[in-house]
DNA sequence: TAGTGGTCTAGACCACACT
DNA sequence: GTGTGGTCTAGACCACTAG
């Protein structure tokens, strides 16, 4: 199976991976310690550690912290429909936040906290929103949880002229029907989206917020909403890269 | 800037990263060797190596191979429109393969090689294509290059009943107008897509094909095409995860 | 208190690709 | 040849956490 000259650390890695795959090590259970693995395979602790690091980047086990050790991660792949050709219009007007409705219908328990602030727009935001660099923009920062675990962060930026039309945006409480529906009521109906998807390593701050290790990468989804070819909002959602499947349903 | 108890290896990493950012180390230039870095910062070679490994996973430098050393990578982010609300219909009927037309209009030089085979469908393909597991399906494997460099692999799977309608699919030569346009001529017009996007670590074989190191992750884009709510083709495109920005333009 | 992962050192051997 | 990165060893110290 393995190539002739495979590195030594692939042996412990393959063994633990197989233990997980077969169910011998169920989700949540303790992974053998580096020292135990080293003894078992007759390798140094560094080699055993490298094997486990491999499984961490594969998302199979947690990084482990001091005495707590490493555990087998729950392999719940979250499938999110980022666009749905029929119900998109329904979602933005149904009076329910899309995140809440999507995850609830999947049998999960979502939650979110909201913070409002006004910041100077970084270059990439200014470019998408077509405002001057360093211009003031309003931000609604949402930290979303799923079944009590941190799932993603969603920061929505609005040009200031939009907030004068829809001042509720600056209110740090939940907007029951969703901000998009509220904007539509004021004549700012989102007519089209552009999503830009990038996959990168997190900054230390992002890694801390999402409670992931630096080895795991993240998916940055930047959604810009337009009305009359004019950008009116931008949402950057950061997902842990290995637990998410994004789906787009589009007419041809 | 750095936290108080930052690991030692962040120092060489930060220094080299800054050299690249400032242009002191331009794309294509040689990165200092592990041994030189170790001397310069008074650390062991392992620590210097760890610093450079960090930059590899960030996509800033190449992994390096024996005497060739490591080079600063060309930071060309390739932006691909995976869906465009207006020109989608145009692309599938214009008589030009979408990959060729998109990259050519961006001023790049695309190329691709094609292999045809018939295989038993793995579970996940059988599920999307709604055929029996292990049923025979036809595959067109394309290895695509951009300016001479390997860019991505695109494997398109067709249920066998489709190939009886469009036997040209089994011909291992380029289909000038594109397979989708040809299918449309035979009454199999793709009416809608579903794209499923996942980010994961590559298998050793995938890493070899795409000529990337195992540390870098890949984007797997699985596009299933439907006509009359029936799946008629599935394309799995594998991109090196850190060089690609996928964009979806969708009506709301 | 004891054991864990995180980090670091100072060596070493190897395959490989440039010269 | 010669220097490179890839790998491996056998130690070590530390912060942290569970019991």
Tab-separated table of C-alpha atoms in Angstrom, chain A:
chain	number	residue	atom	x	y	z
A	1	UNK	CA	0.000	0.000	0.000
A	2	UNK	CA	2.544	2.593	1.111
A	3	UNK	CA	5.432	3.555	-1.184
A	4	UNK	CA	8.719	1.728	-0.547
A	5	UNK	CA	10.544	4.721	0.858
A	6	UNK	CA	7.690	6.205	2.854
A	7	UNK	CA	8.866	8.230	5.855
A	8	UNK	CA	8.791	6.495	9.224
A	9	UNK	CA	6.155	8.811	10.624
A	10	UNK	CA	3.581	7.518	8.161
A	11	UNK	CA	3.448	4.217	10.053
A	12	UNK	CA	2.029	5.515	13.328
A	13	UNK	CA	-0.110	7.943	11.347
A	14	UNK	CA	-1.593	5.215	9.166
A	15	UNK	CA	-2.218	3.021	12.191
A	16	UNK	CA	-4.059	5.687	14.189
A	17	UNK	CA	-5.973	6.772	11.090
A	18	UNK	CA	-7.129	3.205	10.572
A	19	UNK	CA	-8.129	2.927	14.235
A	20	UNK	CA	-10.317	5.985	13.784
A	21	UNK	CA	-11.753	4.842	10.460
A	22	UNK	CA	-12.664	1.424	11.811
A	23	UNK	CA	-14.377	2.888	14.865
A	24	UNK	CA	-11.837	1.443	17.280
A	25	UNK	CA	-11.208	5.037	18.312
A	26	UNK	CA	-14.656	6.649	18.267
A	27	UNK	CA	-15.160	10.438	18.114
A	28	UNK	CA	-14.341	12.050	21.456
A	29	UNK	CA	-12.068	9.253	22.615
A	30	UNK	CA	-8.479	9.736	23.711
A	31	UNK	CA	-5.741	9.386	21.121
A	32	UNK	CA	-2.617	7.477	22.232
A	33	UNK	CA	-0.013	9.840	23.657
A	34	UNK	CA	3.111	10.690	21.725
A	35	UNK	CA	5.253	8.753	24.198
A	36	UNK	CA	3.057	5.657	24.004
A	37	UNK	CA	3.057	5.744	20.221
A	38	UNK	CA	6.821	6.146	20.168
A	39	UNK	CA	7.278	3.096	22.388
A	40	UNK	CA	4.790	1.056	20.401
A	41	UNK	CA	6.484	1.695	17.058
A	42	UNK	CA	10.034	1.922	18.357
A	43	UNK	CA	10.520	5.478	17.110
A	44	UNK	CA	11.519	8.671	18.821
A	45	UNK	CA	8.914	10.890	20.376
A	46	UNK	CA	9.511	13.517	17.685
A	47	UNK	CA	8.541	11.049	14.985
A	48	UNK	CA	5.382	10.036	16.820
A	49	UNK	CA	4.553	13.716	17.295
A	50	UNK	CA	4.983	14.321	13.604
A	51	UNK	CA	2.568	11.509	12.828
A	52	UNK	CA	-0.059	13.010	15.110
A	53	UNK	CA	0.538	16.481	13.663
A	54	UNK	CA	-0.309	15.000	10.286
A	55	UNK	CA	-3.657	13.813	11.611
A	56	UNK	CA	-4.278	17.241	13.129
A	57	UNK	CA	-3.875	18.953	9.757
A	58	UNK	CA	-6.180	16.325	8.304
A	59	UNK	CA	-8.744	17.381	10.858
A	60	UNK	CA	-9.050	13.905	12.350
A	61	UNK	CA	-7.878	14.742	15.869
A	62	UNK	CA	-7.627	17.819	18.061
A	63	UNK	CA	-4.226	19.446	18.677
A	64	UNK	CA	-4.343	18.509	22.331
A	65	UNK	CA	-3.405	20.682	25.282
A	66	UNK	CA	-1.206	19.636	28.146
A	67	UNK	CA	-2.722	16.984	30.357
A	68	UNK	CA	-5.980	16.976	28.412
A	69	UNK	CA	-4.339	15.088	25.562
A	70	UNK	CA	-5.680	14.691	22.048
A	71	UNK	CA	-9.157	13.519	21.185
A	72	UNK	CA	-10.724	12.151	18.048
A	73	UNK	CA	-12.729	14.958	16.524
A	74	UNK	CA	-16.375	14.658	15.679
A	75	UNK	CA	-16.361	14.437	11.907
A	76	UNK	CA	-19.477	16.476	11.358
A	77	UNK	CA	-19.217	17.972	7.942
A	78	UNK	CA	-21.507	20.984	7.799
A	79	UNK	CA	-23.063	21.374	4.352
A	80	UNK	CA	-24.232	24.922	3.708
A	81	UNK	CA	-26.182	26.042	0.673
A	82	UNK	CA	-24.574	29.385	-0.113
A	83	UNK	CA	-27.040	29.864	-2.925
A	84	UNK	CA	-30.231	28.091	-3.803
A	85	UNK	CA	-31.790	28.913	-7.114
A	86	UNK	CA	-35.400	28.806	-5.902
A	87	UNK	CA	-35.531	29.664	-2.250
A	88	UNK	CA	-32.993	32.490	-2.263
A	89	UNK	CA	-35.703	35.058	-2.814
A	90	UNK	CA	-37.837	33.343	-0.230
A	91	UNK	CA	-35.121	33.399	2.388
A	92	UNK	CA	-34.413	37.111	2.170
A	93	UNK	CA	-38.090	37.970	2.610
A	94	UNK	CA	-39.403	35.213	4.835
A	95	UNK	CA	-38.641	37.134	8.003
A	96	UNK	CA	-35.982	34.720	9.213
A	97	UNK	CA	-32.230	35.050	9.244
A	98	UNK	CA	-30.756	32.670	6.667
A	99	UNK	CA	-28.179	31.214	9.062
A	100	UNK	CA	-30.802	30.457	11.674
A	101	UNK	CA	-33.286	28.948	9.247
A	102	UNK	CA	-30.759	26.808	7.375
A	103	UNK	CA	-29.143	25.246	10.410
A	104	UNK	CA	-32.395	24.818	12.322
A	105	UNK	CA	-33.913	22.905	9.440
A	106	UNK	CA	-30.841	20.679	9.572
A	107	UNK	CA	-31.652	19.794	13.157
A	108	UNK	CA	-28.860	21.862	14.723
A	109	UNK	CA	-29.081	24.540	17.392
A	110	UNK	CA	-27.635	27.826	16.179
A	111	UNK	CA	-26.804	30.901	18.193
A	112	UNK	CA	-25.086	34.194	17.576
A	113	UNK	CA	-23.765	37.263	19.346
A	114	UNK	CA	-23.693	40.635	17.632
A	115	UNK	CA	-21.353	43.616	17.966
A	116	UNK	CA	-21.690	46.892	16.112
A	117	UNK	CA	-18.909	49.313	15.327
A	118	UNK	CA	-17.807	51.880	12.779
A	119	UNK	CA	-14.353	51.436	11.280
A	120	UNK	CA	-12.172	52.713	8.490
A	121	UNK	CA	-12.507	50.420	5.499
A	122	UNK	CA	-9.407	48.338	4.689
A	123	UNK	CA	-8.378	48.406	1.041
A	124	UNK	CA	-10.024	45.175	-0.006
A	125	UNK	CA	-13.334	46.158	1.569
A	126	UNK	CA	-13.211	49.630	0.033
A	127	UNK	CA	-12.624	48.036	-3.346
A	128	UNK	CA	-15.593	45.684	-3.193
A	129	UNK	CA	-17.904	48.291	-1.657
A	130	UNK	CA	-16.679	50.963	-4.071
A	131	UNK	CA	-15.981	53.528	-1.376
A	132	UNK	CA	-12.827	55.555	-0.733
A	133	UNK	CA	-10.045	53.694	1.076
A	134	UNK	CA	-10.180	54.482	4.805
A	135	UNK	CA	-13.751	55.712	4.439
A	136	UNK	CA	-15.989	54.983	7.401
A	137	UNK	CA	-18.158	51.881	7.161
A	138	UNK	CA	-20.498	50.267	9.657
A	139	UNK	CA	-19.813	46.707	10.774
A	140	UNK	CA	-22.087	44.111	12.305
A	141	UNK	CA	-19.809	41.409	13.706
A	142	UNK	CA	-21.506	38.126	14.417
A	143	UNK	CA	-19.936	35.176	16.207
A	144	UNK	CA	-22.027	32.162	15.412
A	145	UNK	CA	-22.253	28.936	17.362
A	146	UNK	CA	-23.708	25.560	16.521
A	147	UNK	CA	-24.723	23.212	19.306
A	148	UNK	CA	-22.657	25.365	21.652
A	149	UNK	CA	-19.482	25.122	19.561
A	150	UNK	CA	-18.038	28.096	17.691
A	151	UNK	CA	-18.859	27.624	14.031
A	152	UNK	CA	-17.941	30.780	12.134
A	153	UNK	CA	-17.674	34.537	12.208
A	154	UNK	CA	-19.680	36.749	9.891
A	155	UNK	CA	-18.800	40.435	9.632
A	156	UNK	CA	-21.111	42.534	7.485
A	157	UNK	CA	-19.941	45.944	6.270
A	158	UNK	CA	-22.298	48.683	5.105
A	159	UNK	CA	-21.436	51.985	3.437
A	160	UNK	CA	-22.480	54.827	5.704
A	161	UNK	CA	-25.077	56.062	3.221
A	162	UNK	CA	-26.886	52.768	3.665
A	163	UNK	CA	-27.057	53.197	7.444
A	164	UNK	CA	-28.733	56.572	7.038
A	165	UNK	CA	-31.447	54.856	5.020
A	166	UNK	CA	-31.667	51.941	7.452
A	167	UNK	CA	-30.544	53.191	10.889
A	168	UNK	CA	-31.623	49.924	12.559
A	169	UNK	CA	-28.375	48.449	11.265
A	170	UNK	CA	-26.536	50.403	13.971
A	171	UNK	CA	-28.665	48.852	16.695
A	172	UNK	CA	-26.704	46.013	18.306
A	173	UNK	CA	-29.756	43.813	18.701
A	174	UNK	CA	-30.951	41.051	16.484
A	175	UNK	CA	-32.979	42.203	13.502
A	176	UNK	CA	-35.794	39.642	13.561
A	177	UNK	CA	-36.535	39.523	9.859
A	178	UNK	CA	-32.866	39.836	8.900
A	179	UNK	CA	-31.027	42.927	7.760
A	180	UNK	CA	-31.476	42.116	4.074
A	181	UNK	CA	-35.263	42.000	4.340
A	182	UNK	CA	-35.248	45.265	6.256
A	183	UNK	CA	-33.122	46.933	3.591
A	184	UNK	CA	-35.434	45.603	0.886
A	185	UNK	CA	-38.371	47.294	2.638
A	186	UNK	CA	-36.498	50.611	2.343
A	187	UNK	CA	-35.904	50.249	-1.377
A	188	UNK	CA	-32.483	48.592	-1.069
A	189	UNK	CA	-33.357	45.153	-2.325
A	190	UNK	CA	-30.351	42.935	-3.000
A	191	UNK	CA	-30.635	42.009	-6.659
A	192	UNK	CA	-27.494	39.934	-7.053
A	193	UNK	CA	-24.514	38.600	-5.171
A	194	UNK	CA	-20.890	38.004	-5.935
A	195	UNK	CA	-19.178	35.496	-3.688
A	196	UNK	CA	-15.383	35.379	-3.621
A	197	UNK	CA	-13.957	32.286	-1.942
A	198	UNK	CA	-10.397	31.988	-0.703
A	199	UNK	CA	-8.668	29.433	1.401
A	200	UNK	CA	-5.757	30.572	3.569
A	201	UNK	CA	-3.994	30.172	6.886
A	202	UNK	CA	-5.572	32.137	9.721
A	203	UNK	CA	-3.963	35.054	11.470
A	204	UNK	CA	-3.177	34.316	15.126
A	205	UNK	CA	-6.172	36.439	16.107
A	206	UNK	CA	-8.502	34.573	13.754
A	207	UNK	CA	-7.203	31.246	15.035
A	208	UNK	CA	-7.998	32.350	18.580
A	209	UNK	CA	-11.486	33.585	17.717
A	210	UNK	CA	-12.420	30.404	15.896
A	211	UNK	CA	-10.657	28.250	18.480
A	212	UNK	CA	-8.630	26.330	15.944
A	213	UNK	CA	-4.912	25.631	15.795
A	214	UNK	CA	-2.636	27.496	13.432
A	215	UNK	CA	-2.126	24.394	11.348
A	216	UNK	CA	-5.744	24.275	10.215
A	217	UNK	CA	-6.664	26.675	7.467
A	218	UNK	CA	-9.816	28.651	7.000
A	219	UNK	CA	-12.248	29.483	4.240
A	220	UNK	CA	-12.921	33.178	3.705
A	221	UNK	CA	-16.222	33.770	1.950
A	222	UNK	CA	-16.712	37.378	0.862
A	223	UNK	CA	-20.251	38.073	-0.323
A	224	UNK	CA	-20.990	41.430	-1.898
A	225	UNK	CA	-24.623	42.352	-2.477
A	226	UNK	CA	-25.674	44.683	-5.260
A	227	UNK	CA	-28.732	46.690	-6.106
A	228	UNK	CA	-28.850	48.456	-9.425
A	229	UNK	CA	-25.171	47.452	-10.019
A	230	UNK	CA	-24.243	49.301	-6.825
A	231	UNK	CA	-22.704	47.434	-3.858
A	232	UNK	CA	-24.751	47.910	-0.696
A	233	UNK	CA	-23.328	45.380	1.700
A	234	UNK	CA	-20.432	43.004	2.128
A	235	UNK	CA	-20.279	40.001	4.417
A	236	UNK	CA	-17.045	38.194	5.167
A	237	UNK	CA	-17.648	34.798	6.700
A	238	UNK	CA	-14.715	32.821	8.118
A	239	UNK	CA	-15.183	29.079	8.385
A	240	UNK	CA	-12.790	26.486	9.730
A	241	UNK	CA	-11.739	25.085	6.390
A	242	UNK	CA	-12.004	21.377	7.114
A	243	UNK	CA	-15.505	21.137	8.560
A	244	UNK	CA	-17.451	22.904	5.868
A	245	UNK	CA	-18.866	22.008	2.494
A	246	UNK	CA	-20.240	24.990	0.602
A	247	UNK	CA	-22.850	24.366	-2.051
A	248	UNK	CA	-24.004	26.613	-4.837
A	249	UNK	CA	-27.103	25.830	-6.794
A	250	UNK	CA	-27.152	27.893	-9.972
A	251	UNK	CA	-29.237	27.908	-13.138
A	252	UNK	CA	-27.230	27.395	-16.301
